Amino acid sequence: MNTFPIIRVVTKLLIPYILLFALYVQFHGDYGPGGGFQAGVILASALILYGLVFGLDAAQKVAPPRLMQRLMALGVLVYAGTGMASLLLGGNFLDYEQLNHHVLPHFLPSGQHLGIFLVEFGVGITVTAVMTMIFYAFAGRQHIT
């Protein structure tokens, strides 16, 4: 894509807005439509767009595969950790009411809101990393002649 400077410039202009929209969908997910899966796909689409325009090597410098592998595991750990925390606090798996607390109640979410936020955050991290790794796997294939 070195011969298409307009595409490169437009891509550089679009990516921050794509990332901002992904954050909006992520944090709006517990109040309305949206959430971790949708935000993860939108976030990964920004990385994939960057990789399509600037090349696979440039995308892997921005989001190295080793980092993506760790993020896949981290998202699952956040999701499962939220469920295990509610189990250890005496409730069922992902019973958000067990996450109620009284520490800075005006600033920190509690109960249902905290549980949904953590689960959606874990899903978003994992989906972003998995979608990006799928792109790396397909884009890194060698042509067989």
PDB file of C-alpha atoms in Angstrom:
ATOM      1  CA  MET A   1       0.000   0.000   0.000  1.00  0.00           C
ATOM      2  CA  ASN A   2       3.014   2.315  -0.295  1.00  0.00           C
ATOM      3  CA  THR A   3       1.665   3.597  -3.602  1.00  0.00           C
ATOM      4  CA  PHE A   4      -1.644   4.757  -2.133  1.00  0.00           C
ATOM      5  CA  PRO A   5      -0.846   7.687   0.162  1.00  0.00           C
ATOM      6  CA  ILE A   6      -4.499   8.751   0.448  1.00  0.00           C
ATOM      7  CA  ILE A   7      -5.451   5.363   1.909  1.00  0.00           C
ATOM      8  CA  ARG A   8      -2.592   5.575   4.394  1.00  0.00           C
ATOM      9  CA  VAL A   9      -3.558   9.072   5.516  1.00  0.00           C
ATOM     10  CA  VAL A  10      -7.258   8.232   5.771  1.00  0.00           C
ATOM     11  CA  THR A  11      -6.401   5.124   7.778  1.00  0.00           C
ATOM     12  CA  LYS A  12      -4.325   7.158  10.199  1.00  0.00           C
ATOM     13  CA  LEU A  13      -7.271   9.531  10.594  1.00  0.00           C
ATOM     14  CA  LEU A  14      -9.839   6.754  11.082  1.00  0.00           C
ATOM     15  CA  ILE A  15      -8.057   4.530  13.596  1.00  0.00           C
ATOM     16  CA  PRO A  16      -8.362   6.884  16.601  1.00  0.00           C
ATOM     17  CA  TYR A  17     -12.119   7.210  16.010  1.00  0.00           C
ATOM     18  CA  ILE A  18     -12.472   3.433  15.680  1.00  0.00           C
ATOM     19  CA  LEU A  19     -10.631   2.987  18.986  1.00  0.00           C
ATOM     20  CA  LEU A  20     -12.773   5.659  20.643  1.00  0.00           C
ATOM     21  CA  PHE A  21     -15.952   3.977  19.414  1.00  0.00           C
ATOM     22  CA  ALA A  22     -14.699   0.627  20.734  1.00  0.00           C
ATOM     23  CA  LEU A  23     -14.177   2.174  24.171  1.00  0.00           C
ATOM     24  CA  TYR A  24     -17.667   3.698  24.037  1.00  0.00           C
ATOM     25  CA  VAL A  25     -19.204   0.313  23.182  1.00  0.00           C
ATOM     26  CA  GLN A  26     -17.153  -1.363  25.931  1.00  0.00           C
ATOM     27  CA  PHE A  27     -18.156   1.016  28.688  1.00  0.00           C
ATOM     28  CA  HIS A  28     -21.713   1.478  27.483  1.00  0.00           C
ATOM     29  CA  GLY A  29     -22.307  -2.275  27.386  1.00  0.00           C
ATOM     30  CA  ASP A  30     -23.755  -2.602  30.872  1.00  0.00           C
ATOM     31  CA  TYR A  31     -26.298   0.187  30.260  1.00  0.00           C
ATOM     32  CA  GLY A  32     -27.456  -0.627  26.735  1.00  0.00           C
ATOM     33  CA  PRO A  33     -26.565  -2.436  23.526  1.00  0.00           C
ATOM     34  CA  GLY A  34     -22.898  -3.234  23.247  1.00  0.00           C
ATOM     35  CA  GLY A  35     -20.431  -4.904  25.489  1.00  0.00           C
ATOM     36  CA  GLY A  36     -17.211  -6.826  25.495  1.00  0.00           C
ATOM     37  CA  PHE A  37     -17.660  -8.919  22.385  1.00  0.00           C
ATOM     38  CA  GLN A  38     -18.700  -6.039  20.163  1.00  0.00           C
ATOM     39  CA  ALA A  39     -16.018  -3.746  21.562  1.00  0.00           C
ATOM     40  CA  GLY A  40     -13.387  -6.433  21.111  1.00  0.00           C
ATOM     41  CA  VAL A  41     -14.308  -6.919  17.476  1.00  0.00           C
ATOM     42  CA  ILE A  42     -14.271  -3.166  16.820  1.00  0.00           C
ATOM     43  CA  LEU A  43     -10.897  -2.795  18.550  1.00  0.00           C
ATOM     44  CA  ALA A  44      -9.473  -5.703  16.567  1.00  0.00           C
ATOM     45  CA  SER A  45     -10.835  -4.172  13.357  1.00  0.00           C
ATOM     46  CA  ALA A  46      -8.654  -1.117  13.982  1.00  0.00           C
ATOM     47  CA  LEU A  47      -5.587  -3.351  14.316  1.00  0.00           C
ATOM     48  CA  ILE A  48      -6.581  -5.349  11.242  1.00  0.00           C
ATOM     49  CA  LEU A  49      -7.105  -2.172   9.215  1.00  0.00           C
ATOM     50  CA  TYR A  50      -3.666  -1.013  10.282  1.00  0.00           C
ATOM     51  CA  GLY A  51      -2.205  -4.351   9.231  1.00  0.00           C
ATOM     52  CA  LEU A  52      -3.952  -4.318   5.857  1.00  0.00           C
ATOM     53  CA  VAL A  53      -2.726  -0.834   4.989  1.00  0.00           C
ATOM     54  CA  PHE A  54       0.733  -0.751   6.562  1.00  0.00           C
ATOM     55  CA  GLY A  55       1.625  -4.444   6.399  1.00  0.00           C
ATOM     56  CA  LEU A  56       1.710  -7.399   8.741  1.00  0.00           C
ATOM     57  CA  ASP A  57       5.138  -6.541  10.166  1.00  0.00           C
ATOM     58  CA  ALA A  58       3.995  -3.038  11.145  1.00  0.00           C
ATOM     59  CA  ALA A  59       0.864  -4.426  12.805  1.00  0.00           C
ATOM     60  CA  GLN A  60       2.914  -6.966  14.732  1.00  0.00           C
ATOM     61  CA  LYS A  61       5.159  -4.184  16.003  1.00  0.00           C
ATOM     62  CA  VAL A  62       2.104  -2.361  17.362  1.00  0.00           C
ATOM     63  CA  ALA A  63       0.483  -5.496  18.791  1.00  0.00           C
ATOM     64  CA  PRO A  64       3.111  -8.249  19.102  1.00  0.00           C
ATOM     65  CA  PRO A  65       1.800 -11.835  18.880  1.00  0.00           C
ATOM     66  CA  ARG A  66       3.270 -12.698  22.295  1.00  0.00           C
ATOM     67  CA  LEU A  67       1.282  -9.841  23.830  1.00  0.00           C
ATOM     68  CA  MET A  68      -1.874 -11.001  22.059  1.00  0.00           C
ATOM     69  CA  GLN A  69      -1.364 -14.540  23.392  1.00  0.00           C
ATOM     70  CA  ARG A  70      -1.063 -13.210  26.925  1.00  0.00           C
ATOM     71  CA  LEU A  71      -4.118 -10.987  26.500  1.00  0.00           C
ATOM     72  CA  MET A  72      -6.170 -13.994  25.382  1.00  0.00           C
ATOM     73  CA  ALA A  73      -5.324 -15.722  28.655  1.00  0.00           C
ATOM     74  CA  LEU A  74      -5.750 -12.545  30.733  1.00  0.00           C
ATOM     75  CA  GLY A  75      -9.292 -11.981  29.467  1.00  0.00           C
ATOM     76  CA  VAL A  76     -10.301 -15.513  30.346  1.00  0.00           C
ATOM     77  CA  LEU A  77      -8.706 -15.105  33.778  1.00  0.00           C
ATOM     78  CA  VAL A  78     -10.636 -11.871  34.423  1.00  0.00           C
ATOM     79  CA  TYR A  79     -13.885 -13.564  33.405  1.00  0.00           C
ATOM     80  CA  ALA A  80     -13.256 -16.727  35.430  1.00  0.00           C
ATOM     81  CA  GLY A  81     -11.796 -14.733  38.319  1.00  0.00           C
ATOM     82  CA  THR A  82     -14.991 -12.719  38.608  1.00  0.00           C
ATOM     83  CA  GLY A  83     -16.982 -15.926  38.794  1.00  0.00           C
ATOM     84  CA  MET A  84     -14.605 -17.494  41.291  1.00  0.00           C
ATOM     85  CA  ALA A  85     -14.687 -14.358  43.461  1.00  0.00           C
ATOM     86  CA  SER A  86     -18.465 -14.576  43.711  1.00  0.00           C
ATOM     87  CA  LEU A  87     -18.141 -18.294  44.553  1.00  0.00           C
ATOM     88  CA  LEU A  88     -15.589 -17.585  47.287  1.00  0.00           C
ATOM     89  CA  LEU A  89     -17.825 -14.838  48.705  1.00  0.00           C
ATOM     90  CA  GLY A  90     -20.610 -17.366  49.233  1.00  0.00           C
ATOM     91  CA  GLY A  91     -22.724 -17.058  46.100  1.00  0.00           C
ATOM     92  CA  ASN A  92     -23.055 -18.951  42.842  1.00  0.00           C
ATOM     93  CA  PHE A  93     -20.659 -18.615  39.899  1.00  0.00           C
ATOM     94  CA  LEU A  94     -21.062 -15.074  38.471  1.00  0.00           C
ATOM     95  CA  ASP A  95     -23.519 -14.128  41.226  1.00  0.00           C
ATOM     96  CA  TYR A  96     -22.820 -10.417  41.041  1.00  0.00           C
ATOM     97  CA  GLU A  97     -24.703  -9.534  44.211  1.00  0.00           C
ATOM     98  CA  GLN A  98     -21.846 -11.120  46.175  1.00  0.00           C
ATOM     99  CA  LEU A  99     -19.556  -8.367  44.838  1.00  0.00           C
ATOM    100  CA  ASN A 100     -21.259  -5.639  46.874  1.00  0.00           C
ATOM    101  CA  HIS A 101     -18.846  -3.571  48.933  1.00  0.00           C
ATOM    102  CA  HIS A 102     -18.809  -0.273  50.797  1.00  0.00           C
ATOM    103  CA  VAL A 103     -15.405   1.068  49.718  1.00  0.00           C
ATOM    104  CA  LEU A 104     -15.819   4.490  48.091  1.00  0.00           C
ATOM    105  CA  PRO A 105     -19.395   3.801  47.019  1.00  0.00           C
ATOM    106  CA  HIS A 106     -19.649   7.008  44.946  1.00  0.00           C
ATOM    107  CA  PHE A 107     -16.527   6.248  42.879  1.00  0.00           C
ATOM    108  CA  LEU A 108     -16.162   2.459  42.632  1.00  0.00           C
ATOM    109  CA  PRO A 109     -18.905   0.308  41.118  1.00  0.00           C
ATOM    110  CA  SER A 110     -20.370  -2.401  43.302  1.00  0.00           C
ATOM    111  CA  GLY A 111     -22.469  -5.534  42.992  1.00  0.00           C
ATOM    112  CA  GLN A 112     -24.198  -6.084  39.655  1.00  0.00           C
ATOM    113  CA  HIS A 113     -22.471  -3.121  37.988  1.00  0.00           C
ATOM    114  CA  LEU A 114     -18.984  -4.261  39.056  1.00  0.00           C
ATOM    115  CA  GLY A 115     -19.628  -7.862  38.018  1.00  0.00           C
ATOM    116  CA  ILE A 116     -20.918  -6.970  34.566  1.00  0.00           C
ATOM    117  CA  PHE A 117     -18.087  -4.487  34.026  1.00  0.00           C
ATOM    118  CA  LEU A 118     -15.426  -7.090  34.880  1.00  0.00           C
ATOM    119  CA  VAL A 119     -16.990  -9.836  32.782  1.00  0.00           C
ATOM    120  CA  GLU A 120     -17.441  -7.540  29.772  1.00  0.00           C
ATOM    121  CA  PHE A 121     -13.873  -6.293  30.198  1.00  0.00           C
ATOM    122  CA  GLY A 122     -12.546  -9.859  30.183  1.00  0.00           C
ATOM    123  CA  VAL A 123     -14.593 -10.739  27.119  1.00  0.00           C
ATOM    124  CA  GLY A 124     -13.395  -7.595  25.317  1.00  0.00           C
ATOM    125  CA  ILE A 125      -9.732  -8.345  25.977  1.00  0.00           C
ATOM    126  CA  THR A 126     -10.045 -11.943  24.817  1.00  0.00           C
ATOM    127  CA  VAL A 127     -12.058 -11.161  21.689  1.00  0.00           C
ATOM    128  CA  THR A 128      -9.615  -8.426  20.638  1.00  0.00           C
ATOM    129  CA  ALA A 129      -6.649 -10.735  21.052  1.00  0.00           C
ATOM    130  CA  VAL A 130      -8.279 -13.722  19.350  1.00  0.00           C
ATOM    131  CA  MET A 131      -9.499 -11.716  16.348  1.00  0.00           C
ATOM    132  CA  THR A 132      -6.067 -10.157  15.957  1.00  0.00           C
ATOM    133  CA  MET A 133      -4.341 -13.546  16.154  1.00  0.00           C
ATOM    134  CA  ILE A 134      -6.737 -14.968  13.544  1.00  0.00           C
ATOM    135  CA  PHE A 135      -5.758 -12.091  11.251  1.00  0.00           C
ATOM    136  CA  TYR A 136      -2.061 -12.760  11.903  1.00  0.00           C
ATOM    137  CA  ALA A 137      -2.545 -16.445  11.090  1.00  0.00           C
ATOM    138  CA  PHE A 138      -4.276 -15.766   7.777  1.00  0.00           C
ATOM    139  CA  ALA A 139      -2.113 -12.811   6.748  1.00  0.00           C
ATOM    140  CA  GLY A 140       1.108 -14.666   7.558  1.00  0.00           C
ATOM    141  CA  ARG A 141       0.371 -17.649   5.314  1.00  0.00           C
ATOM    142  CA  GLN A 142       2.876 -18.395   2.580  1.00  0.00           C
ATOM    143  CA  HIS A 143       1.785 -18.904  -1.024  1.00  0.00           C
ATOM    144  CA  ILE A 144       2.386 -22.429  -2.281  1.00  0.00           C
ATOM    145  CA  THR A 145       3.203 -22.558  -5.974  1.00  0.00           C
TER     146      THR A 145
END
